[in-house]
mmCIF file of C-alpha atoms in Angstrom:
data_model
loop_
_atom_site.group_PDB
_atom_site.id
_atom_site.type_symbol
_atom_site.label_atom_id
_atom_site.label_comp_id
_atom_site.label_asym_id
_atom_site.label_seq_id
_atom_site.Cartn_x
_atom_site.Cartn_y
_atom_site.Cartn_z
ATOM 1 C CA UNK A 245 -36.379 -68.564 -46.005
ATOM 2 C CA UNK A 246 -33.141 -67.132 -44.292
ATOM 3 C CA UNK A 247 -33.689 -70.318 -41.645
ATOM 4 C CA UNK A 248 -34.510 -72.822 -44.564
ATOM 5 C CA UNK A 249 -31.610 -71.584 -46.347
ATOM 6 C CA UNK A 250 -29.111 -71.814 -43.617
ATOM 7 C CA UNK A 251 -30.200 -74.983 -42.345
ATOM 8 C CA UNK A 252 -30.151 -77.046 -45.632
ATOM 9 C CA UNK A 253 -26.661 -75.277 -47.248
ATOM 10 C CA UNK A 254 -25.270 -75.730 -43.721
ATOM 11 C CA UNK A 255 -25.953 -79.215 -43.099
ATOM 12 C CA UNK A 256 -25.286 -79.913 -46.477
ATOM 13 C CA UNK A 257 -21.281 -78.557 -46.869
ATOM 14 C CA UNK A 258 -20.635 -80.304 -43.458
ATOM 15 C CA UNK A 259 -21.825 -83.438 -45.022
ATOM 16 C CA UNK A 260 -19.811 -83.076 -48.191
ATOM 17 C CA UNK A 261 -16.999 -81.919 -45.848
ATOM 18 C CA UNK A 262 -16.440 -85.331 -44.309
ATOM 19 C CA UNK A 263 -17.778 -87.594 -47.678
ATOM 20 C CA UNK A 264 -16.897 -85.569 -51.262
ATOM 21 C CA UNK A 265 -15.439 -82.130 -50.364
ATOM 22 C CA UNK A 266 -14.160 -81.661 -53.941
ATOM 23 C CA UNK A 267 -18.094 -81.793 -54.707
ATOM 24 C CA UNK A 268 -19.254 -78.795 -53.338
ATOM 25 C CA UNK A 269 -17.830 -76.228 -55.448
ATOM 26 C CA UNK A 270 -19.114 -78.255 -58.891
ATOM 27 C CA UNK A 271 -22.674 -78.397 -57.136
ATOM 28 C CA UNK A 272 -23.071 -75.150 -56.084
ATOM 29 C CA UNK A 273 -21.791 -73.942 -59.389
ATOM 30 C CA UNK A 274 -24.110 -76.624 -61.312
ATOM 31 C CA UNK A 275 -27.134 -74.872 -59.511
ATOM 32 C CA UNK A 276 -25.579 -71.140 -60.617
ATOM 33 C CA UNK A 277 -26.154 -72.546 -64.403
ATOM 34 C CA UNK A 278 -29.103 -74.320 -64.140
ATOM 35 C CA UNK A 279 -30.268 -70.948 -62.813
ATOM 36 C CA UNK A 280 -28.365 -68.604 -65.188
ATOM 37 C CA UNK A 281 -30.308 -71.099 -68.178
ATOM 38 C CA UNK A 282 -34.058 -70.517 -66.540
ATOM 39 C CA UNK A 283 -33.373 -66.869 -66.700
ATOM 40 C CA UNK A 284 -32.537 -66.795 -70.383
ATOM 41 C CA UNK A 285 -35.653 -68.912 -71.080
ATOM 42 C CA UNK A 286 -37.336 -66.847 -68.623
ATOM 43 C CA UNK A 287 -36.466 -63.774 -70.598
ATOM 44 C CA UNK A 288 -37.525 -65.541 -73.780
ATOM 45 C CA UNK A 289 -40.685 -66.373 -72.375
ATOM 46 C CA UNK A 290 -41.600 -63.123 -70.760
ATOM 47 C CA UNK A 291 -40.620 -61.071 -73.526
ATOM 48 C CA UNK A 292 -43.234 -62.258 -75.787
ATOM 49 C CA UNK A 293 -46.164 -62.602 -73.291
ATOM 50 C CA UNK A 294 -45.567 -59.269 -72.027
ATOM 51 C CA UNK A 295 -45.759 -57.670 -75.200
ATOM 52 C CA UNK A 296 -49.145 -59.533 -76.332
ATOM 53 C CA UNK A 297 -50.272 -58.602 -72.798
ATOM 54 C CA UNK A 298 -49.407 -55.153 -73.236
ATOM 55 C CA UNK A 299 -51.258 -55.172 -76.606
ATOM 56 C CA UNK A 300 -54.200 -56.370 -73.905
ATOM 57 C CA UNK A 301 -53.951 -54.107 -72.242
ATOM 58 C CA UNK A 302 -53.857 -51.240 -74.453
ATOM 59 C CA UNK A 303 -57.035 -52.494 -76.139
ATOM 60 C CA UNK A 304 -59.030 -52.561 -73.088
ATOM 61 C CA UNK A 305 -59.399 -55.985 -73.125
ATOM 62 C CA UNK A 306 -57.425 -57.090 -69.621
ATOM 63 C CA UNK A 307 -60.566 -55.083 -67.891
ATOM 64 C CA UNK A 308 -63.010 -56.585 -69.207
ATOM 65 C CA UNK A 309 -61.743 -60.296 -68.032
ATOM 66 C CA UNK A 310 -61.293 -58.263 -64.428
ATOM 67 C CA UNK A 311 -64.997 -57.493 -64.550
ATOM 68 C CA UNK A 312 -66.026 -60.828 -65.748
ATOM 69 C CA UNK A 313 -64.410 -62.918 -63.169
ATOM 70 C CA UNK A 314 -63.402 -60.154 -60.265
ATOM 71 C CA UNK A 315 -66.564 -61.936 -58.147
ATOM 72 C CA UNK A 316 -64.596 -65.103 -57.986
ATOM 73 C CA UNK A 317 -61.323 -62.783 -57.168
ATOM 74 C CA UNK A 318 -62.831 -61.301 -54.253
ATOM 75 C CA UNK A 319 -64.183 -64.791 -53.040
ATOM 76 C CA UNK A 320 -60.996 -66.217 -52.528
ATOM 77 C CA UNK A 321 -58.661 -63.088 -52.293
ATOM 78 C CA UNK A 322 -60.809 -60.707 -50.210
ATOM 79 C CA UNK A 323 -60.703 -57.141 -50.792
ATOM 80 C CA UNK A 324 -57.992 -55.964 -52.987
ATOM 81 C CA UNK A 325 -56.663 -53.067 -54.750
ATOM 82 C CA UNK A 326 -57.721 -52.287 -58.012
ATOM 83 C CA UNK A 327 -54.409 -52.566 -59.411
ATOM 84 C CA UNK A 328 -53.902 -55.512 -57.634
ATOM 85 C CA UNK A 329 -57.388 -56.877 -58.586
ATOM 86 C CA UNK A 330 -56.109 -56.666 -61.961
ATOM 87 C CA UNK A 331 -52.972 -59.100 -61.702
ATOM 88 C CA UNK A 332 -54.142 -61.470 -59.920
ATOM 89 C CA UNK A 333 -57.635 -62.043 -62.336
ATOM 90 C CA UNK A 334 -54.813 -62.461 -64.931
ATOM 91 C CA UNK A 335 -53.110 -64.867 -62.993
ATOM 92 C CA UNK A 336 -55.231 -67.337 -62.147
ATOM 93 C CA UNK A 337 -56.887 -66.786 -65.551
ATOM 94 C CA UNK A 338 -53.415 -67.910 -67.025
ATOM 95 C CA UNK A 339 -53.427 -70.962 -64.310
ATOM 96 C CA UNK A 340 -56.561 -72.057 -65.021
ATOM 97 C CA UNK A 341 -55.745 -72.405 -68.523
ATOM 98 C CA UNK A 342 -52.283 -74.316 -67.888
ATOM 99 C CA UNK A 343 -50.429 -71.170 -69.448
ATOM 100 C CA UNK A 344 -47.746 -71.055 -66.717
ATOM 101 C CA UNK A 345 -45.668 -69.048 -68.684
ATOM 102 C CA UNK A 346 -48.156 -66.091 -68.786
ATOM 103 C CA UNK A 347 -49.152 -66.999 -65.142
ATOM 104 C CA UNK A 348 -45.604 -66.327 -63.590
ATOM 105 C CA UNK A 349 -44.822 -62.528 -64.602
ATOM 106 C CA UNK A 350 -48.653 -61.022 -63.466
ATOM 107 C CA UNK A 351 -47.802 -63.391 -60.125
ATOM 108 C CA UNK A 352 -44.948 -61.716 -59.736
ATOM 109 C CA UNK A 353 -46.310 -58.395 -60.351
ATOM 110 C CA UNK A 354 -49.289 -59.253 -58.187
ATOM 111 C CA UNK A 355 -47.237 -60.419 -55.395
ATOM 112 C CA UNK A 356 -45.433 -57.052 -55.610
ATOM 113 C CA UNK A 357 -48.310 -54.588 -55.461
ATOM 114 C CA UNK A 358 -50.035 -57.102 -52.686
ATOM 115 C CA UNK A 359 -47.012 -56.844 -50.546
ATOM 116 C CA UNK A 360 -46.741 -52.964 -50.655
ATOM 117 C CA UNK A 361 -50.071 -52.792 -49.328
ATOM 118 C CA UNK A 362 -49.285 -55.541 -46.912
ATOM 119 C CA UNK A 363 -51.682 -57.818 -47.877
ATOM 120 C CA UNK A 364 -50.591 -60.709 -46.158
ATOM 121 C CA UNK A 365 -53.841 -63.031 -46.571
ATOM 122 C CA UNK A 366 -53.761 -62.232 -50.149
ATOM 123 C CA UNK A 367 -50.534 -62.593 -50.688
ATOM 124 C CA UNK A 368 -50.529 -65.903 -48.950
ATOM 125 C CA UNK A 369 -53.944 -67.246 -51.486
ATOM 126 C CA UNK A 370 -52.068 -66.211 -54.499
ATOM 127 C CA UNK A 371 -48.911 -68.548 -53.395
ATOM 128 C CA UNK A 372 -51.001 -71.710 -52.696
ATOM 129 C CA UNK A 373 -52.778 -71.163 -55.537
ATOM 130 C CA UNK A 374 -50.135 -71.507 -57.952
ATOM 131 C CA UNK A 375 -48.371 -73.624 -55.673
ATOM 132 C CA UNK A 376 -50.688 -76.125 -55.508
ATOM 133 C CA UNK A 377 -50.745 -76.378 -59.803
ATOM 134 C CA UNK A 378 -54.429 -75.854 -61.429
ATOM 135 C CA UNK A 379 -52.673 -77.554 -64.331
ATOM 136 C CA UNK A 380 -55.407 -79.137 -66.691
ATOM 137 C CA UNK A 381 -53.551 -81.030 -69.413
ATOM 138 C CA UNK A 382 -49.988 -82.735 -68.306
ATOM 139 C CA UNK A 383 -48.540 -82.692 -71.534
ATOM 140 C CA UNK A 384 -45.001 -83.445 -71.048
ATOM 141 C CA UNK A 385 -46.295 -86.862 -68.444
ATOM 142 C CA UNK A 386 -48.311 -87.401 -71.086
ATOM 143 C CA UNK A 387 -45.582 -87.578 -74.302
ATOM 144 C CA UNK A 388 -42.949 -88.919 -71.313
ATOM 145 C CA UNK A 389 -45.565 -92.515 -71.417
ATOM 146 C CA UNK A 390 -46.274 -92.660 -74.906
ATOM 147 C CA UNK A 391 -42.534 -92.510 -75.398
ATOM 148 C CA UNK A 392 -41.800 -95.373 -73.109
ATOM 149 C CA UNK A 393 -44.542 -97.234 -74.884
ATOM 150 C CA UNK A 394 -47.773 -97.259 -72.917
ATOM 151 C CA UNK A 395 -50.804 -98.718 -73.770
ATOM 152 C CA UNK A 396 -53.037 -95.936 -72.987
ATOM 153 C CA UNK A 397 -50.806 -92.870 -72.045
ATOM 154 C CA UNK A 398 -53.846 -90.248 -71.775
ATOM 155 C CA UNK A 399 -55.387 -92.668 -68.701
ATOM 156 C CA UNK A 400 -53.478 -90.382 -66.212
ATOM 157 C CA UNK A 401 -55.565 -87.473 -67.084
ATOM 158 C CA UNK A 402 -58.452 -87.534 -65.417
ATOM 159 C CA UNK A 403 -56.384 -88.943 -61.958
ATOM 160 C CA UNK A 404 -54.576 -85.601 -62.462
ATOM 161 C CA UNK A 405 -56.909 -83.588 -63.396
ATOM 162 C CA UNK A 406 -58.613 -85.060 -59.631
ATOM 163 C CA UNK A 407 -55.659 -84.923 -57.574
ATOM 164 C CA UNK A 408 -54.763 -80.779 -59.024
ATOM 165 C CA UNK A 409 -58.220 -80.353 -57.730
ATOM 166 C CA UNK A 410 -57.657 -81.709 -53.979
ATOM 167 C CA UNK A 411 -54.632 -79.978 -54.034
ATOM 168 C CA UNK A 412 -55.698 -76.891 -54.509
ATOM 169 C CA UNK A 413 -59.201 -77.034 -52.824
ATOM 170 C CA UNK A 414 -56.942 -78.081 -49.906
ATOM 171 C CA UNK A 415 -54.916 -75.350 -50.156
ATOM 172 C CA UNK A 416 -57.695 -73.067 -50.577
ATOM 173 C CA UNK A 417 -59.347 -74.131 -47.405
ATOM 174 C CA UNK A 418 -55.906 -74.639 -45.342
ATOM 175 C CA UNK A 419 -55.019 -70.555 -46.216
ATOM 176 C CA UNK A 420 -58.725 -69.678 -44.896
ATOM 177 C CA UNK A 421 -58.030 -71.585 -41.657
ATOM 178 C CA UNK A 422 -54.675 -70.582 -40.665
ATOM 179 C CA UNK A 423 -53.855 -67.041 -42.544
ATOM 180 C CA UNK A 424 -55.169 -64.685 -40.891
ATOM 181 C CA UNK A 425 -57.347 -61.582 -43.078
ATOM 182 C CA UNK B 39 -55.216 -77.355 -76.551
ATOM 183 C CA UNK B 40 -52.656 -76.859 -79.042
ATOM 184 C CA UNK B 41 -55.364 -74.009 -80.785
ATOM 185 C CA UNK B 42 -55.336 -72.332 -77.958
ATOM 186 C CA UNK B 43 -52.713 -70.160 -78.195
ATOM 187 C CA UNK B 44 -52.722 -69.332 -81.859
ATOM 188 C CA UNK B 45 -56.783 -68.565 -81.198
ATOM 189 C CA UNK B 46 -55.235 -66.288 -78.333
ATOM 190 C CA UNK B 47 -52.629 -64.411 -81.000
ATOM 191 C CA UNK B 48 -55.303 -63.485 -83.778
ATOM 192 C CA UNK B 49 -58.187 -62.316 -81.123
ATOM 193 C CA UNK B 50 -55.432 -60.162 -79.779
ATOM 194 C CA UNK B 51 -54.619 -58.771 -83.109
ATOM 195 C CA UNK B 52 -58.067 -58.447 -84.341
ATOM 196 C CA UNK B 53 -58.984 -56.725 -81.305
ATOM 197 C CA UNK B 54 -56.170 -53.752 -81.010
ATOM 198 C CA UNK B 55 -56.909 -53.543 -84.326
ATOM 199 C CA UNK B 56 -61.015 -52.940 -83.716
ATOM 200 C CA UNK B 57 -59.785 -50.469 -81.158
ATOM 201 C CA UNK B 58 -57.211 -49.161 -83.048
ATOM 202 C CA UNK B 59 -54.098 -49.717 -80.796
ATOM 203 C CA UNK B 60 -50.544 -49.376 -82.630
ATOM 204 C CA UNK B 61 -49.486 -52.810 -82.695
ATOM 205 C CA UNK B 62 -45.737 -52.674 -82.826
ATOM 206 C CA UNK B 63 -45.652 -50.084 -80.267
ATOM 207 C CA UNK B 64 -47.844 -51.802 -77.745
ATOM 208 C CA UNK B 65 -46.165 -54.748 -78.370
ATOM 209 C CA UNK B 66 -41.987 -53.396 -77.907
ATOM 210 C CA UNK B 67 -43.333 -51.848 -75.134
ATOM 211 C CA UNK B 68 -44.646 -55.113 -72.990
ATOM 212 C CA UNK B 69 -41.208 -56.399 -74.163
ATOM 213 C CA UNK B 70 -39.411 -53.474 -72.662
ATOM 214 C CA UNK B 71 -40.411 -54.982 -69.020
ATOM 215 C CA UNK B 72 -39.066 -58.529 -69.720
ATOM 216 C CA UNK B 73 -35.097 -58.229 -68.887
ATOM 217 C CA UNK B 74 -35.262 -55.872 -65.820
ATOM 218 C CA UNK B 75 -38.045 -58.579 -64.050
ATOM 219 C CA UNK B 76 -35.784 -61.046 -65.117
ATOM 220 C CA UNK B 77 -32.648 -59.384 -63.278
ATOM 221 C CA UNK B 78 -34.632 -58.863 -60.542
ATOM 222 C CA UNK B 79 -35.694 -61.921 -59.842
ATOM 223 C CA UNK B 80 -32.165 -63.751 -60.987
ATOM 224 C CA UNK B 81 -30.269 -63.120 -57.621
ATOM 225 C CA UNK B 82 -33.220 -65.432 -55.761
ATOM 226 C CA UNK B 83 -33.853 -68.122 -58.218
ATOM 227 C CA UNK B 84 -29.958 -68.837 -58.500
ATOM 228 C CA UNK B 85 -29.894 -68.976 -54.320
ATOM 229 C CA UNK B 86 -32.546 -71.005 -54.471
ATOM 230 C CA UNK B 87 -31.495 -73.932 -57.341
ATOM 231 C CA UNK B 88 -27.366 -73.672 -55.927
ATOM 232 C CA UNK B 89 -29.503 -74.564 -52.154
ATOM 233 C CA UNK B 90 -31.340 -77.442 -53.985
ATOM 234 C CA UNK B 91 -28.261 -78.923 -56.002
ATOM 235 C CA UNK B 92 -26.179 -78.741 -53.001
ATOM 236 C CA UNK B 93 -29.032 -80.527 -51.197
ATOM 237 C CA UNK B 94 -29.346 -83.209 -53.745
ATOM 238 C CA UNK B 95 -25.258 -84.091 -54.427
ATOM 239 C CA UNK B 96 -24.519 -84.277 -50.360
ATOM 240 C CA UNK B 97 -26.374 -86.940 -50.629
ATOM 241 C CA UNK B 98 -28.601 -85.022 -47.682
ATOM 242 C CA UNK B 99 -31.878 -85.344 -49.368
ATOM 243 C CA UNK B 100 -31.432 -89.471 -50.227
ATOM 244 C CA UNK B 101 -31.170 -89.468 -45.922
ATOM 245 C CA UNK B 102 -34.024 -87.806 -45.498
ATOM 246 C CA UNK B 103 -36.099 -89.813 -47.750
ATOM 247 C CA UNK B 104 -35.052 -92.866 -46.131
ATOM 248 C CA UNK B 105 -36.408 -91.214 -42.493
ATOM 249 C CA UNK B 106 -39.625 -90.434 -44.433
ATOM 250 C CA UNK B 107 -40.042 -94.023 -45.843
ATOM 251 C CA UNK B 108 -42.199 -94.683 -42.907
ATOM 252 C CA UNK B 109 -43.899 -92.185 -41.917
ATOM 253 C CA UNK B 110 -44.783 -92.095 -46.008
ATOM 254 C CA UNK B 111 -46.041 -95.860 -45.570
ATOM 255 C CA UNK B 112 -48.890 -95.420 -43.097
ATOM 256 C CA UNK B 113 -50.357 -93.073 -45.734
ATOM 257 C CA UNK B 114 -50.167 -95.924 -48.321
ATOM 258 C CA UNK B 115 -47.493 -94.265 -50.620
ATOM 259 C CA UNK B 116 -45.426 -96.786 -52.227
ATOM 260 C CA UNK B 117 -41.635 -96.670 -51.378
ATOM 261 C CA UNK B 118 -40.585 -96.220 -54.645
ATOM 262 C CA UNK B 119 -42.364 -92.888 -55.121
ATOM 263 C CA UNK B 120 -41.023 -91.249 -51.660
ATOM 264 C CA UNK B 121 -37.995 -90.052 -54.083
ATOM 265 C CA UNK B 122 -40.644 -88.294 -56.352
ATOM 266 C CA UNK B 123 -42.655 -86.898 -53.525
ATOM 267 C CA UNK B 124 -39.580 -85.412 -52.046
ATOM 268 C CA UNK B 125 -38.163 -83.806 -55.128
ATOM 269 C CA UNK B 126 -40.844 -82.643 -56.825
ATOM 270 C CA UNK B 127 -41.537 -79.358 -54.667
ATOM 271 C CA UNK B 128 -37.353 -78.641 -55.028
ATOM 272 C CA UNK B 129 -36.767 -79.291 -58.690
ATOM 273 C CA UNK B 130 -39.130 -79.255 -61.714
ATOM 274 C CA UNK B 131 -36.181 -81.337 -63.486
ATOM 275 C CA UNK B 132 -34.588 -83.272 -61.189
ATOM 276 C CA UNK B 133 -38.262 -84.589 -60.711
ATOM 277 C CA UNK B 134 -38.670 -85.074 -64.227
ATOM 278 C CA UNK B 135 -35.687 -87.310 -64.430
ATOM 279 C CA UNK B 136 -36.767 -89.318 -61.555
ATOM 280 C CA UNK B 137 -40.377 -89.816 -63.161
ATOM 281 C CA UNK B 138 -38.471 -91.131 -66.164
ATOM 282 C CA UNK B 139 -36.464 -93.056 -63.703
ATOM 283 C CA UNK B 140 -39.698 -95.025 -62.296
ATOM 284 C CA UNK B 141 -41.291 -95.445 -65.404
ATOM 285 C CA UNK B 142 -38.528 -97.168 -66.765
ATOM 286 C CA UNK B 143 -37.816 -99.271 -63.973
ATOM 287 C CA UNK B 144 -42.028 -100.565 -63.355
ATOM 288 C CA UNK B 145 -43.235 -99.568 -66.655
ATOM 289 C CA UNK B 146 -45.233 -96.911 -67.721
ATOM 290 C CA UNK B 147 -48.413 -98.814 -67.291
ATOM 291 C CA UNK B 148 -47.593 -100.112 -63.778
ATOM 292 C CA UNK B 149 -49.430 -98.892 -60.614
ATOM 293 C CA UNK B 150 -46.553 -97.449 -59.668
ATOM 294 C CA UNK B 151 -45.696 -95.516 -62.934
ATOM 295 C CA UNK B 152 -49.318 -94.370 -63.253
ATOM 296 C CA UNK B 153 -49.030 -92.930 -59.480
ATOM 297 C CA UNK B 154 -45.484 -91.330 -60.337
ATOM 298 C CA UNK B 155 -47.436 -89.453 -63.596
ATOM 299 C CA UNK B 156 -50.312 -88.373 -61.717
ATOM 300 C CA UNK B 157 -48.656 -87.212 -58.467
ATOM 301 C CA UNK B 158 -45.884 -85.721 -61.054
ATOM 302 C CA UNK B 159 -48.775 -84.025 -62.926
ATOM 303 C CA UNK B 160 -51.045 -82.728 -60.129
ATOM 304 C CA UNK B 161 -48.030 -80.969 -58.650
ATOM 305 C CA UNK B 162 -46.028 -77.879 -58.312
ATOM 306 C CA UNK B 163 -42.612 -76.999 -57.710
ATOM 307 C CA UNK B 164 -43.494 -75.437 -54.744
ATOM 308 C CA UNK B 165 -39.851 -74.167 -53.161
ATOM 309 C CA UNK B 166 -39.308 -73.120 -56.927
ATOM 310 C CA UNK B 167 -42.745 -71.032 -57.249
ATOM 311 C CA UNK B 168 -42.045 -69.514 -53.678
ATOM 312 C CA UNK B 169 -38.623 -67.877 -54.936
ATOM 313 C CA UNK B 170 -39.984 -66.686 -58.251
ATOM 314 C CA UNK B 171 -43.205 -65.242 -56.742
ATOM 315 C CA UNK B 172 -41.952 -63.837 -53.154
ATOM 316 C CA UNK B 173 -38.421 -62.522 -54.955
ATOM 317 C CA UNK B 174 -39.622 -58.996 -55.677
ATOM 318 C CA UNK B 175 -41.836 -58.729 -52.070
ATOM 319 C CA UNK B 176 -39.648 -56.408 -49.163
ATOM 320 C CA UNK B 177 -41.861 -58.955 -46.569
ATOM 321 C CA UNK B 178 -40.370 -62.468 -46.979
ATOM 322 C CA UNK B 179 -42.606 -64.131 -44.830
ATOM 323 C CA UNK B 180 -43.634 -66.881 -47.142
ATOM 324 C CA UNK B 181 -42.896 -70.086 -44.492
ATOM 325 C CA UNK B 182 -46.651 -70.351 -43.271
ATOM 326 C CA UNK B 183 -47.949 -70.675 -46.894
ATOM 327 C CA UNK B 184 -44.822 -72.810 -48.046
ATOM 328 C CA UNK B 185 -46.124 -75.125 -45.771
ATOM 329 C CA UNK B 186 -49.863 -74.773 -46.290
ATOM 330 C CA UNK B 187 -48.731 -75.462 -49.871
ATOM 331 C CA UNK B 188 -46.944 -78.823 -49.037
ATOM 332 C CA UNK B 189 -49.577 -79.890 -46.740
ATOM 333 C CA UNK B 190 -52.147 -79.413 -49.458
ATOM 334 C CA UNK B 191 -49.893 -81.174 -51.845
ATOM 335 C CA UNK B 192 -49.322 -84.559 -49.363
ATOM 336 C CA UNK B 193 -53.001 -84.636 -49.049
ATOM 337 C CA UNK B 194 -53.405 -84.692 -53.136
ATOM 338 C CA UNK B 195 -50.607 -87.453 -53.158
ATOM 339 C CA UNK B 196 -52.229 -89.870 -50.566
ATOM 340 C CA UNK B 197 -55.621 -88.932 -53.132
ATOM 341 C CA UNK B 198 -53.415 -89.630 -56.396
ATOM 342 C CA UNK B 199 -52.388 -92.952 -54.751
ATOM 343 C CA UNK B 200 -55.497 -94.055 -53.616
ATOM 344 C CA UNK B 201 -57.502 -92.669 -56.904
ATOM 345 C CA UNK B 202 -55.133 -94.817 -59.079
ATOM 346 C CA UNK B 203 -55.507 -98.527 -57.022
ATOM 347 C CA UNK B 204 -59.489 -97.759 -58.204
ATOM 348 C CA UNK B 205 -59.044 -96.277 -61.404
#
């Protein structure tokens, strides 16, 4: 990321250098805000999840959905922590059911535990995963056609629903291949 | 869809309430968590979106989708959507407005506003997802699976293409 980072905001200011330099203080502050507004909705959004997944968890209910799907877990994660077990069922639980809200925060908290262990392989399936989008109903592409009047604005569906698939049975495979256990 | 989450709410209730759990508590609790994984992940998602905006207003990324044109058309993707394709793993918005863009310009029901929806649909924000996921990991190692994810991504693209000439 260091490289990535370096590479892009360096090429980029040298650019702007010879073409716009009064632009590059507006754009890098224009990406500050658009970040500084994601956090706020971020906070929003994690506030209430985390609180009806806390009531989840309290209840006993989060193990439970570990149990029931832990043997496709440890198909495409390996073996993993308990703890670890536990975010990550949640996770892809959330993904699977296009709740990317919920999704993010138990990523984030698998991620975490995977990467004190130093679970690399792991670490690396949970990325493509939700980096590849399991989305199954593209609401806002959806709304976006019917509000530019198309005829038939839910025929994009099942393309989607398709192309998620290859994407992320692609993704799947390409992390088995290359990342090593 | 749009039961799902209320469905979600009231089995929650109903169950802490089977297993008698103290709702509010349980509940201020989870909340207690939100605003310190929020500050921790803040420093990474802003270095991440000032990197993309920076990208975007140099003008840098237009050049590089004009080298990609053709490498982009022996795979059968339409010129038009190389701006799309390009975006859409930097900026969740920034590819929403140019999705708007194409279906504006060649009409929603056009071949190449039904392949901008689907490719927008089917993916991810992937630079986006890295930062929010990685930010909180002491290993930042993520560039092997950054590109696994794009790779897997082109291939569904070339797919969402194809799948829509038929479909």
């Amino acid at each position: 990321m260091n490289l990535i980072f370096g590479i892009i905001l360096g090429v980029s200011a040298v650019v702007m250098t010879f073409t716009s330099p009064e632009t590059l203080l507006p754009a890098m502050t224009g990406g500050a805000e658009k970040a500084v507004k994601l956090s706020f909705t971020l906070i929003v959004i994690y506030s209430v999840w985390l609180g009806i997944f806390n009531l989840l968890e309290r209840s006993g209910v989060t193990e439970k959905i570990s149990k029931l799907i832990s043997p496709i877990v440890r198909l495409l994660f390996g073996s993993v922590s308990e703890k670890a077990e536990k975010y990550l069922t949640l996770n892809v639980t959330a993904n699977v059911l296009g709740l990317g809200s919920v999704a993010t925060p138990m990523g984030i908290k698998a991620a975490e535990t995977l990467d004190e262990e130093g679970n690399e392989y792991a670490k690396a399936m949970l990325f493509t995963i939700a980096a590849t989008s399991l989305q199954i109903m593209p609401t806002t592409v959806i709304s976006l056609r019917a509000a530019l009047s198309s005829a038939a604005p839910y025929d994009i569906v099942a393309p989607t629903i398709l192309s998620t698939l290859v994407s992320t049975v692609s993704g799947i495979l390409l992390t088995k291949i290359f990342v090593k256990k | 869809m749009k039961y799902v989450i209320p469905v979600i709410v009231v089995a929650v209730i109903v169950v802490a309430a089977i297993k008698k759990v103290k709702p509010y508590d349980a509940f201020c609790d989870g909340v207690k968590k939100a605003f310190p994984l929020v500050i921790k992940i803040f420093p990474y998602i802003l270095t991440v979106l000032v990197m993309c905006e920076v990208f975007e207003k140099s003008g840098l990324s237009k050049l590089v989708i004009g080298w990609l044109s053709p490498v982009f058309g022996a795979f059968g993707i339409p010129e038009e959507m190389i701006g799309l394709v390009l975006v859409k793993p930097f900026s969740g918005s920034g590819s929403l407005a140019v999705l708007n863009d194409l279906l504006v310009k060649h009409g929603a029901d056009s071949y190449v506003g039904r392949c901008a929806a689907v490719v927008y649909g089917s993916s991810e924000t992937v630079f986006y997802v890295g930062a929010v996921y990685f930010s909180t990991c002491k290993k930042r190692s993520f560039a092997l699976p950054v590109i696994i994810s794009l790779a897997a991504t082109f291939i569904s693209t070339v797919f969402a293409v194809f799948i829509c000439r038929i479909i």
